[in-house]
């Protein structure tokens, strides 16, 4: 997200919303009344497929805007679930829209940022259409570089649309192929 938009959002009057790990900040279909700037902790934007499996659309950490595209929608298109305890600066949607209307440069900055988000979403969709766990992992690695520490693998599994167990089996297979324990 644009630094200019983040700075403006942080300066707009709002309230602090504290959340616990596992808490839902909003659900698919809820009316968009506010914009969330994550101040501490992390939140995932999640959709459920027809079988009820979670697909992680985005991870917002401290300093990130949560569901910024929903600023221009009437309802949220996904669920927001805290993956750690934290807090967010919550600004009423009309206040944010007024700031964008008053400042063409700010509006351009968010438009540019949203365009980059669309490009990133398209790249992630290329990962999700791959048929095998191995191919999805290869696609994820091409986008993101190295695997994170072991504790974060569960999140990678959700992001590439496979079960944690399937990802762990694939990683074990790769270790075995390289002759590692």
Coordinates of C-alpha atoms in Angstrom, one line a residue:
X1 CA 0.0 0.0 0.0
X2 CA 1.2 3.5 -0.7
X3 CA 3.2 5.1 2.1
X4 CA 1.2 8.3 1.5
X5 CA -2.1 6.5 2.0
X6 CA -0.8 4.7 5.1
X7 CA 0.3 8.0 6.6
X8 CA -3.0 9.7 5.8
X9 CA -5.0 6.8 7.2
X10 CA -3.0 6.8 10.4
X11 CA -3.6 10.5 10.9
X12 CA -7.4 10.4 10.2
X13 CA -9.6 10.3 13.4
X14 CA -10.7 6.9 14.2
X15 CA -10.8 4.4 17.1
X16 CA -8.5 1.5 18.3
X17 CA -9.9 -2.0 17.9
X18 CA -8.0 -4.6 19.9
X19 CA -8.3 -8.3 18.8
X20 CA -7.3 -11.7 20.1
X21 CA -5.9 -14.6 18.1
X22 CA -8.7 -16.3 16.3
X23 CA -11.1 -13.4 16.6
X24 CA -13.1 -12.4 13.5
X25 CA -13.0 -8.7 12.6
X26 CA -15.6 -9.0 9.9
X27 CA -17.4 -11.6 7.8
X28 CA -18.2 -12.1 4.1
X29 CA -21.3 -10.0 3.4
X30 CA -20.9 -7.6 6.3
X31 CA -21.4 -4.0 5.3
X32 CA -18.2 -2.0 4.8
X33 CA -18.3 0.7 7.4
X34 CA -14.6 1.2 8.2
X35 CA -11.1 0.9 7.0
X36 CA -8.6 -1.0 9.2
X37 CA -4.9 -0.1 9.5
X38 CA -3.3 -3.0 11.4
X39 CA -1.1 -1.4 14.1
X40 CA 0.0 -4.6 15.8
X41 CA -0.4 -8.3 15.2
X42 CA -1.6 -9.9 12.0
X43 CA -4.9 -10.7 10.3
X44 CA -5.7 -13.0 7.4
X45 CA -8.4 -12.4 4.7
X46 CA -9.9 -15.8 4.1
X47 CA -12.5 -17.3 1.8
X48 CA -14.0 -20.7 2.1
X49 CA -14.4 -23.0 -0.9
X50 CA -17.4 -25.2 -1.5
X51 CA -16.0 -27.9 0.7
X52 CA -15.4 -25.5 3.5
X53 CA -11.6 -25.3 3.1
X54 CA -9.9 -22.0 3.9
X55 CA -8.1 -20.1 1.2
X56 CA -5.9 -17.3 2.4
X57 CA -6.3 -14.3 0.1
X58 CA -4.0 -11.9 2.0
X59 CA -2.0 -11.6 5.2
X60 CA -2.0 -8.1 6.8
X61 CA 0.8 -7.4 9.4
X62 CA 1.5 -4.3 11.4
X63 CA 1.5 -1.3 9.0
X64 CA -0.8 -2.9 6.5
X65 CA -4.3 -1.9 5.4
X66 CA -6.9 -4.6 5.7
X67 CA -9.3 -5.2 2.8
X68 CA -8.5 -1.9 1.2
X69 CA -10.3 -2.8 -2.0
X70 CA -13.5 -3.1 0.1
X71 CA -13.4 0.7 0.5
X72 CA -15.1 0.8 -2.9
X73 CA -17.6 -2.0 -2.2
X74 CA -20.8 -2.2 -0.2
X75 CA -19.9 -5.5 1.5
X76 CA -16.8 -7.4 2.4
X77 CA -15.9 -10.2 0.0
X78 CA -14.1 -12.4 2.6
X79 CA -13.6 -13.0 6.3
X80 CA -10.9 -11.2 8.4
X81 CA -9.5 -13.5 11.1
X82 CA -6.7 -12.5 13.5
X83 CA -3.8 -14.9 13.4
X84 CA -2.2 -13.2 16.5
X85 CA -3.4 -10.8 19.1
X86 CA -3.1 -7.1 18.1
X87 CA -4.8 -3.9 17.4
X88 CA -6.0 -1.9 14.4
X89 CA -6.7 1.8 13.8
X90 CA -10.3 1.8 12.5
X91 CA -11.4 4.8 10.4
X92 CA -15.0 5.3 9.2
X93 CA -15.3 4.6 5.5
X94 CA -16.9 8.0 4.7
X95 CA -14.0 9.8 6.3
X96 CA -11.5 7.9 4.2
X97 CA -13.5 8.5 1.0
X98 CA -13.7 12.2 1.8
X99 CA -9.9 12.4 2.2
X100 CA -9.5 10.7 -1.3
X101 CA -12.0 13.1 -2.9
X102 CA -10.2 16.1 -1.4
X103 CA -6.7 15.0 -2.6
X104 CA -6.2 13.8 -6.1
X105 CA -2.6 12.8 -5.4
X106 CA -3.8 10.6 -2.6
X107 CA -6.5 9.1 -4.8
X108 CA -3.8 8.4 -7.5
X109 CA -1.6 6.8 -4.9
X110 CA -4.2 4.3 -3.7
X111 CA -5.2 3.6 -7.4
X112 CA -1.6 2.7 -8.1
X113 CA -1.3 0.5 -5.1
X114 CA -4.6 -1.3 -5.9
X115 CA -3.3 -1.9 -9.4
X116 CA -0.2 -3.6 -8.0
X117 CA -2.4 -5.6 -5.7
X118 CA -4.3 -6.9 -8.8
X119 CA -1.1 -7.9 -10.4
X120 CA 0.0 -9.8 -7.3
X121 CA -3.4 -11.5 -7.0
X122 CA -3.1 -12.7 -10.6
X123 CA 0.3 -14.1 -9.8
X124 CA -1.1 -15.9 -6.8
X125 CA -4.0 -17.3 -8.9
X126 CA -1.4 -18.8 -11.2
X127 CA -0.1 -20.8 -8.2
X128 CA -3.6 -22.0 -7.2
X129 CA -4.5 -23.3 -10.7
X130 CA -1.5 -25.7 -10.6
X131 CA -2.7 -29.3 -10.1
X132 CA -0.1 -30.8 -7.7
X133 CA 1.2 -29.8 -4.3
X134 CA 4.8 -29.8 -5.8
X135 CA 3.8 -27.5 -8.7
X136 CA 2.0 -25.1 -6.3
X137 CA 4.9 -25.0 -4.0
X138 CA 7.3 -24.3 -6.9
X139 CA 5.0 -21.5 -8.0
X140 CA 4.9 -20.1 -4.4
X141 CA 8.7 -20.3 -4.1
X142 CA 9.1 -18.5 -7.5
X143 CA 7.0 -15.6 -6.2
X144 CA 8.3 -15.5 -2.6
X145 CA 11.8 -16.9 -2.5
X146 CA 12.8 -19.2 0.3
X147 CA 10.5 -21.1 2.6
X148 CA 9.9 -19.4 5.9
X149 CA 10.7 -21.0 9.2
X150 CA 8.9 -24.3 10.1
X151 CA 6.3 -22.6 12.3
X152 CA 4.9 -20.6 9.3
X153 CA 4.4 -23.6 7.0
X154 CA 0.8 -24.0 8.0
X155 CA 0.1 -20.5 6.6
X156 CA 1.9 -21.4 3.4
X157 CA -0.3 -24.5 3.0
X158 CA -3.4 -22.4 3.4
X159 CA -2.1 -19.8 0.9
X160 CA -1.4 -22.4 -1.8
X161 CA -4.7 -24.2 -1.1
X162 CA -3.5 -27.5 0.2
X163 CA -3.7 -29.2 3.6
X164 CA -0.8 -28.7 6.0
X165 CA -0.2 -32.5 5.9
X166 CA 0.1 -32.5 2.1
X167 CA 2.6 -29.7 2.2
X168 CA 4.6 -31.4 5.0
X169 CA 4.8 -34.6 2.8
X170 CA 6.0 -32.6 -0.2
X171 CA 8.7 -31.0 1.9
X172 CA 9.8 -34.3 3.4
X173 CA 10.0 -35.8 -0.2
X174 CA 12.2 -32.8 -1.3
X175 CA 14.4 -33.3 1.7
X176 CA 14.8 -37.0 1.0
X177 CA 15.6 -36.3 -2.7
X178 CA 18.4 -34.0 -1.6
X179 CA 19.6 -36.6 0.9
X180 CA 18.7 -34.5 4.0
X181 CA 17.3 -36.0 7.2

